[in-house]
Amino acid sequence: MPTVKRRVSLIVFVIATLLVVGLVPLVLTGWLLSDKSGRELRSAENRYQIQLVQEKARQLEMFGHRWTSIVSSLATGVELAHDPSVISSPQTEAKLGSILKENPELLALYVKPANGESLSVFRAEALNRQDVDTIAANLRPQGRQKFVVDGPRKAGQSGQMVMAFASSVNIDGVKAADIMAVASLGSISQSVVGMNSTKEADLWNAGLPIIFVVDDAGEAIFHPDADVAVGRKPMGDLKIVQEWLESGRQVQSALVPFNAVYDGKGRDMIGAYSTANIADGYSVGVVAMQDEKRALASVGEMRWQTWMISMAFAVFALGAGLILSRYLTSPLLKLVTAAKRIAHGDFSARVDSQNMTEVGTLSETFNLMGGKIEEQIAKLAKAAEENHELFVGTVKALAAAIDGKDKYTRGHSERVSRISVAIGRRMGLPEDELETLRISALLHDVGKIAIDDAILKKPAALTEEEYEIMKQHPKAGYKIMSQIPAMEPYLPGMYMHHEMVNGKGYPQGLTGDQIPLQGKIVSVADTFDAMTIDRPYSKGMQLGDALERLRSFVDTRYQSDVVEALVEACDAGEVANGIVRQLAEKRAIENHNSEGLVDRLVA
């Protein structure tokens, strides 16, 4: 008896094929993309922490260099005078008073001749003479010391934190005097560790980034928690502080993953430190750290979403596969049934050709093939046109969605696109380049999708910190769109519309011919639209005022022929109603002379 071979149903095969072909690539691609994105996010967080501490360290160094240069210049002036009597002269006292007046953060200047009475000027609301003498008594260069630094320390009745800088004056190899400057640490402390005082426990429990500064003993001198800084809390139990202390300040900056215990609970942390050389022989460490889980929470969330999407598609593929397999195999099953009947001698068996399109129309297909080819070519051309229109519509929808986050910028990308095309047409660009320019301008602010809504929708001028965050949107837009090969022609306008011809723009600091024409045109159009629309904190400029303002930036921000092309387009009425809002009858003319305001408007 012949062995009956076990056969696999065609339905099972079709469903399995659909799952393998559709689901496996989806899951694999999703996992690889999420893993790659996770690594990039981790690297980005690491780079951010390194850049953060380096920036804070540079702020501290600039603070120190400012006061050391003042003390050094006074000491050098006395030494060059080569006359010890000049130390106690009225001219010296007047000079000290002038320096004190010019520097609001300077609280006192003190000169102590080797032989004679001390001379000091100070801010009475912050310090008194006894406070200055007390600080000076503990801060005098000894032996061959040329320069010493002391602080931070509390001083005066207000208890504010100060730092003192002192230098010796030598004439003919003999010490003639000591010069000291006492500076307030209020502003630099807020700039380095934050504007608002927050309890240390709250920072740890919330998993928020913690930025603080330690001295060479590992004690906190700047900290978001004022009590920690005032009490000079030892921070040496943190591994990242130990790393900095052990490096001997020879390492400029480094990234350190470590485990920390706070309130009896262990935490995996990521952090970075950088050395700030405030003065010769006096360095401090700037440290930034954050709970790793909180810092990289988006990585886990992204992977979870990838798996959920993959599972949803798996269920969909299974259901669709079952339905489609039944539909696809039905004609074949009928054909098999008819074939079996014929095999058993029933030659009257027939197959309903209406349910078997491929089989019933096979002969007709060959006869119609020639005519269908021509028809299909026309359809392909139409489909290509429709695809382009769909692409443009999608770009407009994306731009409108980004602009729509803020009611004051609604329609901004569309207006910038129209203005850019008007400029390009005046400059004689061909139609294909004008179309590329139009799409690039529509997408110029796509990077704002990565900016926090709290900053985008803020109804007031941005702070310096918020402005720095906002400045990241060209790079973010480039990073998003550069992943799509077809978007390459549109990247210059997105990535370089905040570059300036003098090299002071961002994100790359390009100059002159290094900036593509597309980027220069979108830059002018973006600025023009931003200057002529109302903002919650400012009203748009008149057309004439805006054009004159743009002309004032020629050869510094913008290229002359681009600005003049815009002026010509406005004069010709190509840039008018619907693009520039002229509200002269409703408000008085307000001329915004501040170049910094323009920077924020176009950011």
Coordinates of C-alpha atoms in Angstrom, one line a residue:
M1 CA 0.0 0.0 0.0
P2 CA 1.6 3.3 -1.0
T3 CA 2.5 5.7 1.7
V4 CA 0.3 8.8 1.9
K5 CA 2.5 11.9 2.1
R6 CA 1.4 14.5 4.6
R7 CA 0.7 17.7 2.9
V8 CA 0.6 21.3 4.3
S9 CA -2.4 23.4 3.5
L10 CA -1.9 26.3 1.2
I11 CA -3.7 28.5 3.7
V12 CA -1.2 27.7 6.4
F13 CA 1.7 28.4 4.0
V14 CA 0.2 31.8 2.9
I15 CA -0.4 32.9 6.5
A16 CA 3.1 31.8 7.6
T17 CA 4.6 33.6 4.6
L18 CA 2.8 36.8 5.4
L19 CA 3.9 36.6 9.0
V20 CA 7.5 35.9 8.1
V21 CA 7.7 38.4 5.3
G22 CA 5.8 41.1 7.2
L23 CA 6.4 40.7 10.9
V24 CA 10.0 39.5 11.2
P25 CA 11.4 42.4 9.2
L26 CA 9.2 44.8 11.2
V27 CA 10.3 43.4 14.6
L28 CA 14.0 43.1 13.6
T29 CA 14.0 46.6 12.1
G30 CA 12.2 48.1 15.1
W31 CA 14.6 46.4 17.5
L32 CA 17.7 47.5 15.6
L33 CA 16.4 51.1 15.2
S34 CA 15.4 51.3 18.9
D35 CA 18.8 49.9 19.9
K36 CA 20.6 52.3 17.7
S37 CA 18.5 55.2 18.8
G38 CA 19.1 54.2 22.4
R39 CA 22.8 54.2 21.9
E40 CA 22.6 57.6 20.2
L41 CA 20.5 59.0 23.0
R42 CA 22.9 57.7 25.6
S43 CA 25.8 59.2 23.6
A44 CA 23.9 62.5 23.3
E45 CA 23.2 62.6 27.0
N46 CA 26.9 61.9 27.7
R47 CA 28.0 64.7 25.3
Y48 CA 25.5 67.0 26.8
Q49 CA 26.9 66.4 30.3
I50 CA 30.4 66.9 29.2
Q51 CA 29.5 70.1 27.3
L52 CA 27.5 71.3 30.3
V53 CA 30.3 71.0 32.9
Q54 CA 32.9 72.4 30.4
E55 CA 30.6 75.5 29.9
K56 CA 30.2 76.0 33.6
A57 CA 33.9 75.6 34.2
R58 CA 34.6 78.2 31.5
Q59 CA 32.2 80.6 33.3
L60 CA 34.1 80.1 36.6
E61 CA 37.4 80.6 34.9
M62 CA 36.2 83.8 33.2
F63 CA 35.0 85.0 36.6
G64 CA 38.3 84.3 38.2
H65 CA 40.3 85.8 35.4
R66 CA 38.3 88.9 35.6
W67 CA 39.2 89.7 39.2
T68 CA 42.8 88.4 39.0
S69 CA 43.4 90.7 36.0
I70 CA 42.0 93.7 37.9
V71 CA 44.3 92.9 40.9
S72 CA 47.3 92.1 38.7
S73 CA 46.8 95.3 36.7
L74 CA 46.8 97.4 39.9
A75 CA 49.9 95.7 41.2
T76 CA 51.6 96.1 37.8
G77 CA 50.7 99.8 37.8
V78 CA 52.3 100.4 41.2
E79 CA 55.4 98.4 40.3
L80 CA 55.8 100.4 37.0
A81 CA 55.4 103.7 39.0
H82 CA 58.5 102.5 41.0
D83 CA 57.4 104.8 43.8
P84 CA 56.0 103.3 47.1
S85 CA 54.4 106.6 48.0
V86 CA 52.0 106.3 45.1
I87 CA 50.3 103.5 47.0
S88 CA 48.7 105.9 49.6
S89 CA 48.2 108.8 47.2
P90 CA 44.7 110.4 46.6
Q91 CA 45.1 109.4 42.9
T92 CA 45.3 105.7 43.9
E93 CA 42.2 106.0 46.2
A94 CA 40.3 107.7 43.3
K95 CA 41.4 105.0 40.9
L96 CA 40.2 102.3 43.4
G97 CA 36.8 104.1 43.7
S98 CA 36.5 104.3 39.9
I99 CA 37.1 100.6 39.5
L100 CA 34.6 99.8 42.3
K101 CA 32.0 101.9 40.6
E102 CA 32.5 100.3 37.2
N103 CA 32.1 96.7 38.6
P104 CA 28.8 96.1 40.4
E105 CA 29.9 92.6 41.6
L106 CA 33.1 94.0 43.1
L107 CA 32.5 94.6 46.9
A108 CA 35.8 96.0 48.0
L109 CA 39.4 96.9 47.0
Y110 CA 42.1 97.0 49.6
V111 CA 45.7 98.1 49.5
K112 CA 48.1 97.5 52.5
P113 CA 51.5 99.1 52.1
A114 CA 54.4 97.3 53.8
N115 CA 54.9 100.4 55.9
G116 CA 51.9 102.6 56.4
E117 CA 48.2 102.6 56.9
S118 CA 45.9 100.5 54.7
L119 CA 43.8 102.0 52.0
S120 CA 40.4 100.5 51.1
V121 CA 37.2 101.3 49.2
F122 CA 34.1 99.2 49.7
R123 CA 30.3 99.0 49.3
A124 CA 28.9 100.0 52.6
E125 CA 25.6 98.2 52.0
A126 CA 27.5 94.9 51.7
L127 CA 30.7 95.2 53.8
N128 CA 32.2 97.5 56.4
R129 CA 35.8 98.4 57.1
Q130 CA 36.2 95.7 59.8
D131 CA 34.9 93.0 57.3
V132 CA 37.4 94.1 54.7
D133 CA 40.3 94.1 57.3
T134 CA 39.3 90.6 58.5
I135 CA 39.3 89.2 55.0
A136 CA 42.6 90.9 54.2
A137 CA 44.2 89.6 57.4
N138 CA 43.7 86.0 56.2
L139 CA 44.8 86.7 52.7
R140 CA 48.3 87.9 52.2
P141 CA 50.9 86.4 49.9
Q142 CA 53.6 84.8 51.9
G143 CA 57.3 84.4 51.0
R144 CA 57.6 84.1 47.2
Q145 CA 53.9 83.9 46.6
K146 CA 52.8 86.4 44.0
F147 CA 49.1 85.7 44.0
V148 CA 46.6 84.0 46.4
V149 CA 42.9 83.3 46.4
D150 CA 40.6 82.7 49.3
G151 CA 36.9 81.6 49.5
P152 CA 34.2 81.2 49.0
R153 CA 33.2 82.6 52.5
K154 CA 30.4 84.4 54.1
A155 CA 31.0 88.1 54.8
G156 CA 29.2 91.1 56.0
Q157 CA 25.9 91.4 57.9
S158 CA 24.0 90.2 54.8
G159 CA 26.0 86.9 55.0
Q160 CA 26.5 86.8 51.2
M161 CA 29.2 84.6 49.8
V162 CA 32.4 86.3 48.5
M163 CA 35.8 85.4 47.1
A164 CA 38.9 87.3 47.6
F165 CA 41.9 87.7 45.3
A166 CA 45.2 89.2 46.4
S167 CA 48.6 90.0 44.8
S168 CA 51.8 91.3 46.2
V169 CA 53.6 94.4 44.9
N170 CA 57.4 94.2 44.7
I171 CA 59.6 97.2 43.9
D172 CA 63.3 96.6 43.4
G173 CA 62.8 93.0 44.7
V174 CA 61.3 94.2 48.0
K175 CA 57.7 93.7 48.9
A176 CA 56.0 97.1 48.9
A177 CA 52.3 96.3 49.4
D178 CA 49.5 93.8 49.1
I179 CA 46.4 94.5 46.9
M180 CA 43.2 92.6 47.4
A181 CA 39.8 92.5 45.6
V182 CA 36.6 91.1 47.2
A183 CA 34.0 89.9 44.7
S184 CA 30.4 88.8 45.3
L185 CA 29.6 85.2 44.2
G186 CA 25.8 85.7 43.9
S187 CA 25.6 86.0 40.1
I188 CA 28.2 83.4 39.3
S189 CA 26.6 80.9 41.7
Q190 CA 23.2 81.3 40.1
S191 CA 24.7 81.0 36.6
V192 CA 26.6 77.8 37.5
V193 CA 24.2 75.8 39.7
G194 CA 20.8 77.4 38.9
M195 CA 18.5 80.4 39.6
N196 CA 16.3 78.8 42.3
S197 CA 17.4 77.2 45.5
T198 CA 16.3 73.5 45.7
K199 CA 16.7 71.1 48.6
E200 CA 19.3 68.4 48.0
A201 CA 16.8 65.7 49.0
D202 CA 14.2 66.9 46.4
L203 CA 16.8 66.8 43.7
W204 CA 17.8 63.2 44.5
N205 CA 14.3 61.9 45.0
A206 CA 13.1 63.5 41.7
G207 CA 16.1 62.2 39.8
L208 CA 16.8 65.7 38.5
P209 CA 20.3 66.7 37.2
I210 CA 22.5 68.1 40.0
I211 CA 25.2 70.6 39.2
F212 CA 27.6 71.6 41.9
V213 CA 31.2 72.8 42.4
V214 CA 33.8 71.5 44.9
D215 CA 37.2 72.8 46.0
D216 CA 40.4 70.9 46.3
A217 CA 39.3 69.4 49.6
G218 CA 36.1 68.0 48.1
E219 CA 33.8 70.4 49.9
A220 CA 30.9 72.0 48.1
I221 CA 31.3 75.7 47.4
F222 CA 28.4 76.0 44.9
H223 CA 25.3 73.9 45.1
P224 CA 21.5 74.2 44.2
D225 CA 20.8 73.7 47.9
A226 CA 22.1 76.9 49.6
D227 CA 22.5 75.0 52.9
V228 CA 25.0 72.6 51.3
A229 CA 27.1 75.4 49.9
V230 CA 27.0 77.6 53.0
G231 CA 27.9 74.6 55.2
R232 CA 30.7 73.5 52.8
K233 CA 29.4 69.9 52.9
P234 CA 32.0 67.3 52.1
M235 CA 31.2 65.6 48.8
G236 CA 34.2 63.2 48.7
D237 CA 32.0 60.2 49.3
L238 CA 30.7 60.5 45.7
K239 CA 32.9 58.5 43.3
I240 CA 32.8 61.2 40.7
V241 CA 34.2 63.7 43.2
Q242 CA 36.9 61.1 44.2
E243 CA 37.8 60.7 40.5
W244 CA 38.3 64.4 40.1
L245 CA 40.4 64.7 43.3
E246 CA 42.5 61.7 42.3
S247 CA 43.1 63.1 38.9
G248 CA 45.0 66.0 40.4
R249 CA 43.1 68.4 38.2
Q250 CA 45.2 67.2 35.3
V251 CA 42.2 65.9 33.4
Q252 CA 40.3 68.8 31.9
S253 CA 37.0 66.9 31.8
A254 CA 35.7 63.3 31.9
L255 CA 32.5 61.2 31.9
V256 CA 32.0 58.9 34.9
P257 CA 29.2 56.3 35.4
F258 CA 29.0 55.4 39.1
N259 CA 26.8 54.1 41.9
A260 CA 25.8 56.5 44.7
V261 CA 24.0 55.9 47.9
Y262 CA 21.6 58.6 49.2
D263 CA 19.2 58.3 52.1
G264 CA 20.1 54.6 52.3
K265 CA 19.1 53.9 48.7
G266 CA 21.7 52.9 46.0
R267 CA 21.4 54.6 42.6
D268 CA 23.1 54.1 39.2
M269 CA 24.3 57.5 38.1
I270 CA 25.9 59.1 35.1
G271 CA 27.9 62.2 35.5
A272 CA 30.8 64.3 34.2
Y273 CA 33.3 66.7 35.8
S274 CA 35.5 69.5 34.5
T275 CA 38.3 71.4 36.1
A276 CA 38.0 75.2 36.3
N277 CA 41.3 77.0 36.9
I278 CA 40.1 80.2 38.6
A279 CA 43.6 81.5 39.3
D280 CA 47.2 80.2 39.4
G281 CA 47.3 77.5 42.0
Y282 CA 43.6 77.6 42.7
S283 CA 41.3 75.1 40.8
V284 CA 37.8 73.8 41.5
G285 CA 35.8 70.9 40.1
V286 CA 32.5 71.4 38.3
V287 CA 30.4 68.3 38.6
A288 CA 27.1 67.3 36.9
M289 CA 25.3 64.1 37.7
Q290 CA 21.8 62.5 37.3
D291 CA 20.0 59.2 38.0
E292 CA 20.8 57.1 34.9
K293 CA 17.2 55.7 34.7
R294 CA 15.7 59.2 34.7
A295 CA 18.3 60.5 32.2
L296 CA 17.7 57.6 29.8
A297 CA 14.1 57.0 30.5
S298 CA 13.2 57.7 26.8
V299 CA 15.3 54.7 25.7
G300 CA 13.2 52.2 27.7
E301 CA 10.0 53.9 26.6
M302 CA 11.0 53.8 23.0
R303 CA 11.8 50.0 23.2
W304 CA 8.5 49.4 24.9
Q305 CA 6.7 51.3 22.2
T306 CA 8.5 49.3 19.5
W307 CA 7.4 46.0 21.0
M308 CA 3.8 47.2 21.4
I309 CA 3.7 48.4 17.8
S310 CA 5.2 45.1 16.6
M311 CA 2.6 43.1 18.6
A312 CA -0.2 45.2 17.1
F313 CA 1.1 44.6 13.6
A314 CA 1.5 40.9 14.3
V315 CA -2.2 40.6 15.3
F316 CA -3.2 42.7 12.3
A317 CA -1.0 40.6 10.0
L318 CA -2.5 37.3 11.4
G319 CA -6.1 38.5 10.8
A320 CA -5.4 40.0 7.4
G321 CA -3.4 36.9 6.4
L322 CA -6.3 34.6 7.3
I323 CA -8.8 36.6 5.3
L324 CA -6.5 37.2 2.3
S325 CA -5.4 33.6 2.2
R326 CA -9.1 32.4 2.1
Y327 CA -9.7 34.9 -0.8
L328 CA -6.5 33.9 -2.7
T329 CA -6.9 30.2 -2.4
S330 CA -10.7 30.0 -3.1
P331 CA -10.3 29.9 -7.0
L332 CA -7.5 27.4 -6.7
L333 CA -9.6 25.1 -4.4
K334 CA -12.4 25.3 -7.0
L335 CA -9.9 24.4 -9.8
V336 CA -8.7 21.4 -7.7
T337 CA -12.2 20.2 -7.2
A338 CA -13.0 20.4 -10.9
A339 CA -9.7 18.7 -11.7
K340 CA -10.5 15.8 -9.4
R341 CA -14.0 15.4 -11.0
I342 CA -12.4 15.2 -14.4
A343 CA -9.8 12.7 -13.1
H344 CA -12.6 10.5 -11.9
G345 CA -14.2 10.6 -15.3
D346 CA -16.7 13.5 -14.9
F347 CA -15.7 15.5 -18.0
S348 CA -18.7 17.7 -17.6
A349 CA -17.0 19.4 -14.7
R350 CA -16.6 23.1 -15.2
V351 CA -15.1 26.0 -13.3
D352 CA -16.9 29.3 -12.9
S353 CA -14.6 31.7 -14.8
Q354 CA -16.1 34.7 -13.0
N355 CA -14.5 33.6 -9.7
M356 CA -11.2 32.7 -11.4
T357 CA -10.0 36.0 -12.8
E358 CA -6.4 34.9 -13.5
V359 CA -7.4 31.5 -15.1
G360 CA -10.4 32.8 -17.0
T361 CA -8.7 35.8 -18.5
L362 CA -5.3 34.3 -19.3
S363 CA -5.8 34.3 -23.1
E364 CA -7.4 37.7 -23.1
T365 CA -4.5 39.1 -21.1
F366 CA -2.0 38.4 -23.9
N367 CA -4.2 40.1 -26.5
L368 CA -4.7 43.2 -24.3
M369 CA -1.1 43.4 -23.0
G370 CA 0.1 45.8 -25.7
G371 CA -2.7 48.3 -25.1
K372 CA -2.3 48.0 -21.4
I373 CA 1.4 48.9 -21.5
E374 CA 0.7 52.3 -23.0
E375 CA -2.2 52.8 -20.6
Q376 CA 0.0 51.9 -17.6
I377 CA 2.7 54.4 -18.7
A378 CA 0.2 57.2 -18.6
K379 CA -1.0 56.0 -15.3
L380 CA 2.6 55.9 -14.0
A381 CA 3.1 59.5 -15.1
K382 CA -0.1 60.6 -13.4
A383 CA 0.9 58.6 -10.2
A384 CA 4.3 60.3 -10.2
E385 CA 2.5 63.7 -10.3
E386 CA 0.1 62.7 -7.6
N387 CA 3.0 61.4 -5.5
H388 CA 4.7 64.7 -5.8
E389 CA 1.6 66.6 -4.9
L390 CA 1.1 64.2 -1.9
F391 CA 4.7 64.9 -0.9
V392 CA 4.3 68.6 -1.0
G393 CA 1.0 68.3 0.8
T394 CA 2.6 66.2 3.5
V395 CA 5.4 68.7 3.9
K396 CA 2.9 71.6 4.2
A397 CA 1.0 69.6 6.8
L398 CA 4.1 68.9 8.7
A399 CA 5.1 72.6 8.6
A400 CA 1.6 73.6 9.6
A401 CA 1.7 71.2 12.5
I402 CA 4.9 72.6 13.8
D403 CA 3.8 76.2 13.3
G404 CA 0.5 75.4 14.9
K405 CA 2.1 74.7 18.3
D406 CA 2.2 78.5 18.7
K407 CA -0.7 80.6 17.6
Y408 CA 1.7 83.5 17.0
T409 CA 3.7 81.6 14.4
R410 CA 0.8 79.8 12.7
G411 CA 1.4 79.9 8.9
H412 CA 5.0 81.0 9.5
S413 CA 6.6 78.2 7.4
E414 CA 4.2 78.8 4.5
R415 CA 4.9 82.5 4.5
V416 CA 8.7 81.9 4.6
S417 CA 8.3 79.5 1.7
R418 CA 6.4 82.1 -0.4
I419 CA 8.9 84.9 0.5
S420 CA 11.9 82.6 -0.3
V421 CA 10.4 81.7 -3.8
A422 CA 9.8 85.4 -4.5
I423 CA 13.4 86.2 -3.6
G424 CA 14.7 83.3 -5.7
R425 CA 12.6 84.3 -8.7
R426 CA 14.0 87.8 -8.4
M427 CA 17.5 86.4 -8.4
G428 CA 16.8 84.4 -11.6
L429 CA 16.8 80.9 -10.2
P430 CA 15.4 78.2 -12.5
E431 CA 12.1 76.6 -11.8
D432 CA 13.5 73.3 -10.5
E433 CA 15.7 75.2 -8.0
L434 CA 12.7 77.4 -7.0
E435 CA 10.7 74.2 -6.2
T436 CA 13.6 72.9 -4.1
L437 CA 13.8 76.2 -2.4
R438 CA 10.1 76.2 -1.7
I439 CA 10.2 72.7 0.0
S440 CA 13.4 73.6 1.9
A441 CA 11.8 76.8 3.3
L442 CA 8.6 74.9 4.3
L443 CA 10.7 72.5 6.3
H444 CA 13.2 75.0 7.7
D445 CA 11.7 74.8 11.3
V446 CA 11.1 71.1 11.3
G447 CA 13.7 70.8 14.0
K448 CA 11.3 72.6 16.4
I449 CA 9.5 69.3 16.8
A450 CA 12.3 68.4 19.2
I451 CA 12.0 71.6 21.2
D452 CA 9.9 71.5 24.4
D453 CA 6.5 73.1 24.0
A454 CA 7.0 75.2 27.1
I455 CA 9.8 77.0 25.2
L456 CA 8.0 77.2 21.9
K457 CA 4.7 78.5 23.4
K458 CA 6.3 80.8 26.0
P459 CA 4.4 84.1 25.8
A460 CA 7.4 86.2 26.6
A461 CA 11.0 86.7 25.5
L462 CA 13.2 83.6 26.0
T463 CA 15.9 83.5 28.6
E464 CA 19.5 82.9 27.6
E465 CA 19.2 79.2 28.6
E466 CA 16.0 78.8 26.7
Y467 CA 17.5 80.6 23.7
E468 CA 20.4 78.2 23.7
I469 CA 18.0 75.3 23.6
M470 CA 16.0 76.9 20.8
K471 CA 19.2 77.3 18.8
Q472 CA 19.4 73.5 18.6
H473 CA 16.4 73.3 16.2
P474 CA 18.5 73.5 12.9
K475 CA 20.7 70.7 14.0
A476 CA 17.7 68.6 15.2
G477 CA 15.9 69.2 11.8
Y478 CA 19.0 68.2 9.9
K479 CA 19.4 65.1 12.0
I480 CA 15.8 64.1 11.3
M481 CA 15.7 64.7 7.6
S482 CA 19.2 63.6 6.7
Q483 CA 18.1 60.1 7.4
I484 CA 16.0 60.2 4.3
P485 CA 18.2 60.2 1.1
A486 CA 15.6 61.9 -1.0
M487 CA 15.6 64.9 1.3
E488 CA 19.3 65.8 0.6
P489 CA 18.5 68.7 -1.8
Y490 CA 16.4 70.4 0.8
L491 CA 18.9 70.2 3.7
P492 CA 20.8 73.4 3.3
G493 CA 17.8 75.6 3.9
M494 CA 16.8 73.6 7.0
Y495 CA 20.4 73.3 8.5
M496 CA 21.9 76.7 7.6
H497 CA 19.1 79.3 7.8
H498 CA 20.6 80.7 11.0
E499 CA 24.2 81.0 9.6
M500 CA 25.6 84.6 9.1
V501 CA 28.0 85.7 6.5
N502 CA 30.3 87.1 9.2
G503 CA 30.6 83.6 10.8
K504 CA 28.7 84.5 14.0
G505 CA 25.6 82.4 13.2
Y506 CA 24.8 78.8 14.2
P507 CA 25.0 75.8 14.3
Q508 CA 28.3 75.7 12.3
G509 CA 29.5 79.3 12.3
L510 CA 30.0 79.3 8.5
T511 CA 31.1 82.4 6.6
G512 CA 30.4 84.0 3.2
D513 CA 30.5 81.5 0.4
Q514 CA 30.6 78.6 2.8
I515 CA 26.8 79.1 3.2
P516 CA 24.8 77.8 0.3
L517 CA 22.5 80.3 -1.5
Q518 CA 19.5 78.3 -0.4
G519 CA 20.4 78.8 3.3
K520 CA 21.0 82.6 2.7
I521 CA 17.6 83.1 1.1
V522 CA 15.7 81.2 3.7
S523 CA 17.6 83.1 6.4
V524 CA 16.4 86.5 5.0
A525 CA 12.9 85.3 4.4
D526 CA 12.7 83.8 8.0
T527 CA 13.9 87.0 9.6
F528 CA 11.6 89.2 7.4
D529 CA 8.5 87.2 8.4
A530 CA 9.5 87.1 12.1
M531 CA 10.0 90.9 12.1
T532 CA 6.7 91.7 10.6
I533 CA 4.3 89.5 12.7
D534 CA 3.1 90.2 16.2
R535 CA 4.5 88.4 19.1
P536 CA 3.1 88.3 22.7
Y537 CA 6.0 90.4 23.8
S538 CA 6.4 92.6 20.7
K539 CA 4.5 93.9 17.7
G540 CA 5.5 93.4 14.1
M541 CA 7.4 96.1 12.3
Q542 CA 6.1 98.1 9.3
L543 CA 7.2 96.9 5.8
G544 CA 9.5 99.8 5.2
D545 CA 11.1 99.6 8.7
A546 CA 11.6 95.9 8.3
L547 CA 13.4 96.2 5.0
E548 CA 15.6 99.0 6.3
R549 CA 16.4 96.9 9.3
L550 CA 17.4 94.0 7.0
R551 CA 19.6 96.3 5.0
S552 CA 21.4 97.3 8.2
F553 CA 22.5 93.7 8.6
V554 CA 24.0 93.4 5.1
D555 CA 27.6 92.0 5.1
T556 CA 27.3 91.0 8.8
R557 CA 24.3 88.6 8.8
Y558 CA 23.0 88.6 5.2
Q559 CA 24.2 88.8 1.6
S560 CA 23.5 92.1 -0.1
D561 CA 21.9 90.7 -3.4
V562 CA 19.6 88.5 -1.4
V563 CA 18.3 91.4 0.7
E564 CA 17.9 93.6 -2.4
A565 CA 16.0 90.8 -4.2
L566 CA 13.5 90.9 -1.3
V567 CA 13.2 94.7 -1.5
E568 CA 12.5 94.4 -5.3
A569 CA 9.9 91.7 -4.6
C570 CA 8.2 93.9 -2.1
D571 CA 8.2 96.9 -4.4
A572 CA 6.7 94.7 -7.2
G573 CA 3.9 93.6 -4.9
E574 CA 5.1 89.9 -5.0
V575 CA 5.5 90.0 -1.2
A576 CA 2.5 91.7 0.2
N577 CA -1.0 90.7 1.5
G578 CA -1.2 87.4 3.1
I579 CA 2.6 87.3 3.7
V580 CA 3.4 90.6 5.5
R581 CA 0.9 91.9 8.0
Q582 CA 0.7 95.7 7.7
L583 CA -1.2 97.1 10.7
A584 CA -0.3 100.7 10.5
E585 CA -3.9 101.9 11.0
K586 CA -4.1 99.9 14.3
R587 CA -0.9 100.7 16.0
A588 CA 2.0 103.2 16.2
I589 CA 5.2 102.5 14.4
E590 CA 7.6 100.7 16.8
N591 CA 11.2 100.3 15.7
H592 CA 13.0 97.4 17.3
N593 CA 16.7 98.6 17.4
S594 CA 18.0 95.7 19.4
E595 CA 19.8 93.1 17.3
G596 CA 19.5 90.6 20.1
L597 CA 15.7 90.9 19.8
V598 CA 15.9 89.9 16.1
D599 CA 18.0 86.9 17.1
R600 CA 15.2 85.7 19.3
L601 CA 12.5 86.4 16.8
V602 CA 14.0 84.2 14.1
A603 CA 15.2 81.5 16.4

